[in-house]
Amino acid sequence: HSAQQGRMLCAPRVWSDPGGPRVLRTMGILTLVLCGCSGQPASLPWDLPAISSWEHQGGLVFIHTESSLYSLPCSPIEMEVADPTYRWVQDRAAPRLFSVTKEGHLLFQHFQAGDSGKYSCTISYMKHRIPVSQTFHYSIFGYHVLGGLDTVLLFHSKLCEDEWTKRFLWGLQDKLRQVEIEQHCKLQLTATFCFPSLNNPSDEFIIQVHLEVSLFGPHWDEHCNSQDTETVTDCYRKTVQHNLGQVQLTLTRFFKEHKSFHVTGADIPSINFTNEFVGFLKTEQCSGGYGQTKQLQRCLDCCIVCPPGMFSPPKNGQCSPCPVGTYSLTYGVALCTPCKDGMITRVPGASSMMDCVKKERTKQAVSIVHRIPVLLLIILPALLATNFLFILSSCYWFYREYQISSPRASKTTESITRMETVTSFFRIPRQGPQAGPDAGPASDTSHLDTSASQGGDEEHIHGAASPAVTSNLATVTDETTPVLTLEDRKDTF
């Protein structure tokens, strides 16, 4: 029994999971070493009990915009443990206080797009005197069903000045607050235009006011809180359709009761803004910062909040990456934030201010190089070398053709060729500078040369060979060569 007690003391139930606390693993190893040194039997590391810490992926959680109260449990399954403690954290830089129930449920009241993000809950408890912890990770997204009203209001007035128009709009917004409370909606004046009246253009003006009605006001979903997560979206749809009709009737009655609005000032005692027309248009568009991404399977046409790095202008319907030079840090951004002067992002979809870097001086040159295909960069040197060789060869052949086709060169070459042929045929002997009485053959030769060169070289003179020709004849004729006589010439012919 004492040995068994010693074994229990020296081999505590430590769960050595690689993802568990390092302190527990270290204590377990030290215990084994101490027990081994003391002679007590000890369990080997592979005999240690399993785990002291778990990591779970809780999946996606969708919470409707302006939900009156949403309770998110720490664990998706019911856990029966003694004296657990709960700790919720969110992956955002700014610290935030959470409302957590004693059961560990995280409470969201009037859920906003910015409340979306990644959340983690760690539940800690003791099991067999060993600390145990389990962490559950959630990705929370805001969403909303489709439905809203666009209202157009026309008022007649004697003035069309911004100062008096602003005073009138402030009074109108203040009176509409009672409608917001009664109908659990939000009324927002989005645009105002002023133009002359057609009946009396010089003395009367029309003030056109656009009023946007959102049905997701405070406590708009009170009777849907008890619904299950799988059926609560259907309750939201029915609530929106019911509230659309109620808000339209309430606004129509309101403007019948408030036909005229009076604005007073120091210079002008009173100005009336008289209501003449109220028009309604039912809309099914996404709010700013939301888009139809079809992530929520039970509501495929619902609008899901845009994550960091993306944006969606009002009534756009799709989330798009932030353009180059801008970024978005939070969920539900309608417009991205531009980088500081001299800074730019390298790619679209930046989700951090750290993605903004300084503009490079050679940015334009780099962008041009990146546009050129790599294949073209490989082929271009070969093409240039081929073109260079082609130009050199063309110049060489052109030079050769020019030499051959030159008139003077061709005539000179032809004359020399003919002279050499005649000289070799008749074997004319070399003569000195003075011709004797036997110079008859030379006289005949000069006659042949002259007849042979007719239409040729103009430098030859009849009756005598030129110095150049004489020099050539002297070079060709050899003294050892026998001289042909008249009989020989006859035999040859």
Short mmCIF file of C-alpha atoms in Angstrom, two decimals, residues 101-466:
data_model
loop_
_atom_site.label_atom_id
_atom_site.label_comp_id
_atom_site.label_asym_id
_atom_site.label_seq_id
_atom_site.Cartn_x
_atom_site.Cartn_y
_atom_site.Cartn_z
CA THR A 101 -23.34 35.72 -17.41
CA LYS A 102 -22.48 33.37 -14.54
CA GLU A 103 -23.04 30.49 -16.96
CA GLY A 104 -20.31 31.95 -19.22
CA HIS A 105 -22.62 33.30 -21.94
CA LEU A 106 -21.41 36.37 -23.84
CA LEU A 107 -24.19 38.96 -24.21
CA PHE A 108 -24.60 41.31 -27.20
CA GLN A 109 -27.07 44.17 -26.91
CA HIS A 110 -27.93 46.21 -30.03
CA PHE A 111 -25.38 44.31 -32.11
CA GLN A 112 -23.47 46.54 -34.55
CA ALA A 113 -21.33 45.70 -37.59
CA GLY A 114 -18.18 46.65 -35.64
CA ASP A 115 -18.96 43.97 -33.04
CA SER A 116 -18.11 41.32 -35.62
CA GLY A 117 -14.78 39.55 -35.36
CA LYS A 118 -12.97 36.54 -33.91
CA TYR A 119 -13.80 35.65 -30.31
CA SER A 120 -12.36 33.01 -27.98
CA CYS A 121 -13.71 31.64 -24.72
CA THR A 122 -11.61 29.60 -22.31
CA ILE A 123 -13.33 27.51 -19.62
CA SER A 124 -11.06 26.39 -16.76
CA TYR A 125 -11.81 23.88 -14.01
CA MET A 126 -10.17 21.21 -11.82
CA LYS A 127 -10.34 17.51 -12.56
CA HIS A 128 -8.69 15.07 -10.14
CA ARG A 129 -6.83 18.06 -8.66
CA ILE A 130 -5.30 18.83 -12.05
CA PRO A 131 -6.11 22.15 -13.78
CA VAL A 132 -7.92 21.63 -17.06
CA SER A 133 -8.84 24.21 -19.71
CA GLN A 134 -10.81 24.14 -22.95
CA THR A 135 -10.78 26.99 -25.50
CA PHE A 136 -13.50 27.53 -28.09
CA HIS A 137 -12.95 29.85 -31.08
CA TYR A 138 -15.77 31.63 -32.91
CA SER A 139 -15.97 33.84 -35.98
CA ILE A 140 -18.91 36.22 -35.49
CA PHE A 141 -20.52 38.06 -38.41
CA GLY A 142 -23.34 40.57 -38.41
CA TYR A 143 -26.11 40.24 -41.00
CA HIS A 144 -29.55 41.63 -41.82
CA VAL A 145 -32.57 40.57 -43.84
CA LEU A 146 -33.69 42.72 -46.77
CA GLY A 147 -36.31 45.40 -46.36
CA GLY A 148 -36.57 49.19 -46.07
CA LEU A 149 -38.31 52.37 -47.26
CA ASP A 150 -37.16 55.35 -49.31
CA THR A 151 -39.43 58.36 -48.74
CA VAL A 152 -39.58 61.50 -50.90
CA LEU A 153 -41.05 64.71 -49.37
CA LEU A 154 -41.84 67.97 -51.21
CA PHE A 155 -42.25 71.27 -49.34
CA HIS A 156 -43.08 74.78 -50.63
CA SER A 157 -41.15 77.74 -49.24
CA LYS A 158 -40.48 81.43 -49.96
CA LEU A 159 -36.73 81.05 -49.41
CA CYS A 160 -34.07 78.73 -50.75
CA GLU A 161 -31.13 79.45 -48.47
CA ASP A 162 -28.99 76.83 -46.78
CA GLU A 163 -29.23 78.40 -43.33
CA TRP A 164 -33.05 78.37 -43.23
CA THR A 165 -33.22 74.93 -44.86
CA LYS A 166 -30.94 73.48 -42.17
CA ARG A 167 -33.12 74.94 -39.40
CA PHE A 168 -36.19 73.41 -41.03
CA LEU A 169 -34.53 69.97 -41.30
CA TRP A 170 -33.44 70.06 -37.65
CA GLY A 171 -37.04 70.76 -36.59
CA LEU A 172 -38.35 68.00 -38.87
CA GLN A 173 -35.88 65.43 -37.52
CA ASP A 174 -36.79 66.34 -33.95
CA LYS A 175 -40.51 65.80 -34.57
CA LEU A 176 -39.86 62.45 -36.26
CA ARG A 177 -38.15 61.00 -33.18
CA GLN A 178 -41.51 60.10 -31.70
CA VAL A 179 -42.25 57.98 -34.80
CA GLU A 180 -38.90 56.17 -34.39
CA ILE A 181 -39.76 55.24 -30.79
CA GLU A 182 -43.25 54.04 -31.61
CA GLN A 183 -42.31 51.99 -34.68
CA HIS A 184 -38.87 50.78 -33.52
CA CYS A 185 -37.24 52.13 -36.69
CA LYS A 186 -34.53 54.63 -37.73
CA LEU A 187 -35.30 57.70 -39.85
CA GLN A 188 -32.40 59.45 -41.55
CA LEU A 189 -32.48 62.51 -43.84
CA THR A 190 -30.07 61.62 -46.64
CA ALA A 191 -30.37 64.43 -49.23
CA THR A 192 -31.99 67.83 -49.81
CA PHE A 193 -32.54 69.78 -53.04
CA CYS A 194 -33.98 73.25 -53.67
CA PHE A 195 -35.31 74.51 -57.04
CA PRO A 196 -37.80 77.16 -58.26
CA SER A 197 -41.47 76.31 -58.44
CA LEU A 198 -43.09 75.97 -61.86
CA ASN A 199 -46.17 77.99 -60.84
CA ASN A 200 -44.27 80.98 -59.46
CA PRO A 201 -40.53 80.67 -60.23
CA SER A 202 -39.56 84.13 -58.96
CA ASP A 203 -41.29 84.00 -55.56
CA GLU A 204 -41.70 80.32 -54.61
CA PHE A 205 -39.34 77.37 -54.20
CA ILE A 206 -39.68 73.62 -53.71
CA ILE A 207 -37.59 71.82 -51.08
CA GLN A 208 -37.13 68.12 -51.92
CA VAL A 209 -36.18 65.93 -48.96
CA HIS A 210 -35.11 62.27 -49.09
CA LEU A 211 -35.92 60.29 -45.96
CA GLU A 212 -34.41 56.81 -45.54
CA VAL A 213 -36.26 54.40 -43.22
CA SER A 214 -34.40 51.50 -41.58
CA LEU A 215 -36.63 48.98 -39.82
CA PHE A 216 -33.87 47.84 -37.45
CA GLY A 217 -34.36 50.34 -34.65
CA PRO A 218 -34.07 49.73 -30.91
CA HIS A 219 -36.00 46.62 -29.76
CA TRP A 220 -37.34 45.91 -33.27
CA ASP A 221 -37.05 42.12 -32.69
CA GLU A 222 -38.39 41.80 -29.16
CA HIS A 223 -40.87 39.03 -29.93
CA CYS A 224 -38.24 37.01 -31.88
CA ASN A 225 -35.77 36.57 -29.00
CA SER A 226 -37.28 33.27 -27.89
CA GLN A 227 -36.95 31.72 -31.34
CA ASP A 228 -34.40 29.02 -32.11
CA THR A 229 -31.35 30.02 -34.19
CA GLU A 230 -32.61 27.93 -37.11
CA THR A 231 -36.04 29.59 -37.18
CA VAL A 232 -35.24 33.08 -35.91
CA THR A 233 -34.46 34.36 -39.44
CA ASP A 234 -38.01 33.54 -40.55
CA CYS A 235 -39.25 35.57 -37.61
CA TYR A 236 -37.05 38.47 -38.70
CA ARG A 237 -38.50 38.36 -42.23
CA LYS A 238 -42.08 38.43 -41.00
CA THR A 239 -41.28 41.26 -38.59
CA VAL A 240 -39.73 43.36 -41.35
CA GLN A 241 -42.70 42.89 -43.69
CA HIS A 242 -45.15 43.77 -40.93
CA ASN A 243 -43.17 46.85 -39.86
CA LEU A 244 -42.93 48.12 -43.44
CA GLY A 245 -46.68 48.60 -43.66
CA GLN A 246 -46.93 50.05 -40.18
CA VAL A 247 -44.19 52.65 -40.74
CA GLN A 248 -45.71 53.71 -44.06
CA LEU A 249 -49.13 54.29 -42.47
CA THR A 250 -47.59 56.13 -39.51
CA LEU A 251 -45.58 58.52 -41.73
CA THR A 252 -48.59 59.25 -43.94
CA ARG A 253 -50.66 60.14 -40.88
CA PHE A 254 -47.80 62.20 -39.44
CA PHE A 255 -47.46 64.48 -42.48
CA LYS A 256 -51.21 64.97 -42.67
CA GLU A 257 -51.16 66.20 -39.10
CA HIS A 258 -47.98 68.29 -39.63
CA LYS A 259 -48.88 70.09 -42.82
CA SER A 260 -46.74 73.16 -42.20
CA PHE A 261 -43.45 73.77 -40.36
CA HIS A 262 -42.54 77.24 -39.10
CA VAL A 263 -38.95 78.48 -38.88
CA THR A 264 -38.18 81.79 -37.15
CA GLY A 265 -35.06 83.91 -37.12
CA ALA A 266 -33.70 87.32 -36.13
CA ASP A 267 -33.99 88.91 -39.57
CA ILE A 268 -37.17 87.20 -40.78
CA PRO A 269 -40.07 86.71 -38.32
CA SER A 270 -41.41 83.41 -39.72
CA ILE A 271 -40.98 81.17 -42.78
CA ASN A 272 -43.37 78.36 -43.57
CA PHE A 273 -42.38 75.04 -45.17
CA THR A 274 -45.64 73.54 -46.38
CA ASN A 275 -45.85 69.85 -47.17
CA GLU A 276 -47.36 69.05 -50.57
CA PHE A 277 -46.32 65.47 -51.39
CA VAL A 278 -45.23 62.23 -49.67
CA GLY A 279 -44.04 59.24 -51.71
CA PHE A 280 -42.83 55.79 -50.60
CA LEU A 281 -40.63 53.23 -52.31
CA LYS A 282 -40.03 49.81 -50.78
CA THR A 283 -36.41 48.70 -51.18
CA GLU A 284 -34.50 45.45 -50.78
CA GLN A 285 -30.91 46.60 -50.66
CA CYS A 286 -27.93 46.00 -48.40
CA SER A 287 -26.90 48.62 -45.89
CA GLY A 288 -23.49 50.25 -46.16
CA GLY A 289 -20.74 47.83 -45.14
CA TYR A 290 -22.83 44.74 -45.97
CA GLY A 291 -22.96 42.50 -49.02
CA GLN A 292 -24.69 39.36 -50.23
CA THR A 293 -21.96 36.74 -49.76
CA LYS A 294 -24.33 33.74 -49.27
CA GLN A 295 -22.42 32.46 -46.23
CA LEU A 296 -25.59 32.11 -44.17
CA GLN A 297 -27.22 28.97 -45.53
CA ARG A 298 -30.60 29.53 -43.87
CA CYS A 299 -30.85 32.97 -45.50
CA LEU A 300 -29.04 33.01 -48.85
CA ASP A 301 -30.31 36.48 -49.81
CA CYS A 302 -29.32 38.07 -46.50
CA CYS A 303 -26.60 40.75 -46.37
CA ILE A 304 -23.42 39.71 -44.51
CA VAL A 305 -21.02 42.24 -42.99
CA CYS A 306 -17.86 42.95 -45.03
CA PRO A 307 -14.65 41.75 -43.28
CA PRO A 308 -11.50 43.89 -42.86
CA GLY A 309 -9.82 44.66 -46.17
CA MET A 310 -13.20 44.96 -47.94
CA PHE A 311 -15.93 47.58 -48.21
CA SER A 312 -19.41 48.12 -49.62
CA PRO A 313 -21.01 51.53 -50.29
CA PRO A 314 -24.68 51.96 -49.30
CA LYS A 315 -27.08 50.06 -51.56
CA ASN A 316 -24.23 48.40 -53.44
CA GLY A 317 -24.99 44.80 -52.52
CA GLN A 318 -21.47 43.38 -52.86
CA CYS A 319 -18.32 43.49 -50.73
CA SER A 320 -15.25 44.53 -52.75
CA PRO A 321 -11.52 44.61 -51.85
CA CYS A 322 -10.17 48.01 -50.86
CA PRO A 323 -8.43 49.61 -53.87
CA VAL A 324 -4.67 50.08 -53.96
CA GLY A 325 -3.71 52.95 -51.67
CA THR A 326 -6.51 52.30 -49.14
CA TYR A 327 -7.25 49.89 -46.28
CA SER A 328 -10.02 48.95 -43.83
CA LEU A 329 -9.38 47.83 -40.26
CA THR A 330 -12.81 46.75 -39.01
CA TYR A 331 -15.92 44.92 -40.13
CA GLY A 332 -18.76 46.73 -41.89
CA VAL A 333 -16.83 49.52 -43.65
CA ALA A 334 -18.71 51.52 -46.30
CA LEU A 335 -15.59 53.34 -47.56
CA CYS A 336 -11.92 52.39 -47.16
CA THR A 337 -9.39 54.67 -45.46
CA PRO A 338 -6.71 56.15 -47.74
CA CYS A 339 -3.03 55.83 -46.81
CA LYS A 340 -1.08 58.90 -45.75
CA ASP A 341 0.55 61.16 -48.32
CA GLY A 342 3.47 59.45 -50.01
CA MET A 343 2.23 55.99 -48.96
CA ILE A 344 0.54 53.28 -50.98
CA THR A 345 -0.47 49.63 -50.65
CA ARG A 346 1.11 47.08 -52.96
CA VAL A 347 -2.04 45.02 -53.58
CA PRO A 348 -5.80 45.54 -53.14
CA GLY A 349 -7.58 44.31 -50.01
CA ALA A 350 -5.27 45.78 -47.35
CA SER A 351 -6.59 45.23 -43.80
CA SER A 352 -3.90 46.99 -41.78
CA MET A 353 -2.23 50.39 -41.65
CA MET A 354 1.08 48.53 -41.81
CA ASP A 355 0.24 47.54 -45.38
CA CYS A 356 0.84 51.16 -46.43
CA VAL A 357 4.45 51.58 -47.63
CA LYS A 358 6.37 54.45 -49.17
CA LYS A 359 5.99 55.00 -52.87
CA GLU A 360 9.06 53.91 -54.82
CA ARG A 361 10.67 56.41 -57.14
CA THR A 362 10.99 53.85 -59.85
CA LYS A 363 7.46 52.62 -59.35
CA GLN A 364 6.45 53.55 -62.89
CA ALA A 365 9.47 51.82 -64.41
CA VAL A 366 8.89 48.74 -62.26
CA SER A 367 5.25 48.59 -63.26
CA ILE A 368 6.20 48.78 -66.94
CA VAL A 369 8.72 45.96 -66.55
CA HIS A 370 6.15 43.83 -64.78
CA ARG A 371 3.75 44.28 -67.68
CA ILE A 372 6.25 42.81 -70.17
CA PRO A 373 5.85 39.03 -70.39
CA VAL A 374 8.85 36.99 -69.34
CA LEU A 375 8.80 35.17 -72.67
CA LEU A 376 9.25 38.45 -74.53
CA LEU A 377 12.26 39.31 -72.37
CA ILE A 378 13.83 36.00 -73.34
CA ILE A 379 13.12 36.27 -77.08
CA LEU A 380 13.97 39.96 -77.48
CA PRO A 381 17.81 39.59 -77.40
CA ALA A 382 17.66 36.84 -80.02
CA LEU A 383 15.47 38.98 -82.26
CA LEU A 384 17.84 41.94 -81.94
CA ALA A 385 20.88 39.78 -82.80
CA THR A 386 19.11 38.31 -85.84
CA ASN A 387 18.15 41.76 -87.10
CA PHE A 388 21.72 43.01 -86.67
CA LEU A 389 23.17 40.09 -88.67
CA PHE A 390 20.58 40.60 -91.38
CA ILE A 391 21.51 44.29 -91.70
CA LEU A 392 25.25 43.46 -91.94
CA SER A 393 24.71 40.83 -94.60
CA SER A 394 22.46 43.17 -96.58
CA CYS A 395 25.13 45.89 -96.50
CA TYR A 396 27.80 43.41 -97.64
CA TRP A 397 25.82 42.12 -100.62
CA PHE A 398 24.82 45.63 -101.57
CA TYR A 399 28.53 46.63 -101.61
CA ARG A 400 29.40 43.62 -103.79
CA GLU A 401 26.61 44.37 -106.21
CA TYR A 402 27.70 47.98 -106.37
CA GLN A 403 31.28 47.01 -107.29
CA ILE A 404 30.17 44.59 -110.01
CA SER A 405 27.63 46.94 -111.52
CA SER A 406 29.96 50.02 -111.58
CA PRO A 407 30.22 51.21 -115.29
CA ARG A 408 33.90 52.25 -115.17
CA ALA A 409 34.99 49.11 -113.37
CA SER A 410 33.13 46.87 -115.81
CA LYS A 411 34.57 48.58 -118.89
CA THR A 412 38.14 48.43 -117.57
CA THR A 413 37.79 44.79 -116.64
CA GLU A 414 36.35 43.91 -120.06
CA SER A 415 39.17 45.73 -121.93
CA ILE A 416 41.89 44.05 -119.93
CA THR A 417 40.32 40.63 -120.41
CA ARG A 418 40.13 41.06 -124.18
CA MET A 419 43.75 42.34 -124.41
CA GLU A 420 45.04 39.36 -122.49
CA THR A 421 43.14 37.00 -124.78
CA VAL A 422 44.55 38.53 -127.97
CA THR A 423 48.07 38.66 -126.59
CA SER A 424 48.04 35.04 -125.53
CA PHE A 425 46.59 34.00 -128.90
CA PHE A 426 49.08 35.80 -131.14
CA ARG A 427 52.05 35.45 -128.72
CA ILE A 428 53.27 38.97 -129.50
CA PRO A 429 56.99 39.35 -128.67
CA ARG A 430 58.30 42.00 -126.31
CA GLN A 431 59.57 45.13 -128.13
CA GLY A 432 61.77 47.93 -127.15
CA PRO A 433 60.90 51.56 -127.08
CA GLN A 434 62.00 52.05 -130.79
CA ALA A 435 60.43 50.07 -133.59
CA GLY A 436 62.51 49.07 -136.56
CA PRO A 437 61.56 48.33 -140.13
CA ASP A 438 60.26 44.88 -139.06
CA ALA A 439 57.58 46.43 -136.88
CA GLY A 440 54.81 45.26 -139.11
CA PRO A 441 53.34 42.75 -136.67
CA ALA A 442 53.29 45.42 -134.04
CA SER A 443 51.40 47.65 -136.37
CA ASP A 444 48.95 44.81 -137.02
CA THR A 445 48.63 44.21 -133.31
CA SER A 446 47.82 47.84 -132.63
CA HIS A 447 45.19 47.59 -135.31
CA LEU A 448 43.66 44.54 -133.66
CA ASP A 449 43.80 46.19 -130.27
CA THR A 450 42.07 49.22 -131.65
CA SER A 451 39.35 47.17 -133.30
CA ALA A 452 38.96 45.07 -130.19
CA SER A 453 38.49 48.07 -127.98
CA GLN A 454 35.94 49.91 -130.11
CA GLY A 455 33.14 51.18 -127.96
CA GLY A 456 35.41 50.44 -124.97
CA ASP A 457 38.21 52.40 -123.36
CA GLU A 458 38.50 55.94 -124.78
CA GLU A 459 42.11 56.27 -123.59
CA HIS A 460 43.43 54.09 -126.52
CA ILE A 461 44.75 56.02 -129.57
CA HIS A 462 44.54 54.61 -133.14
CA GLY A 463 47.89 53.37 -134.56
CA ALA A 464 49.65 53.01 -131.18
CA ALA A 465 49.02 51.18 -127.96
CA SER A 466 48.71 53.11 -124.73
#
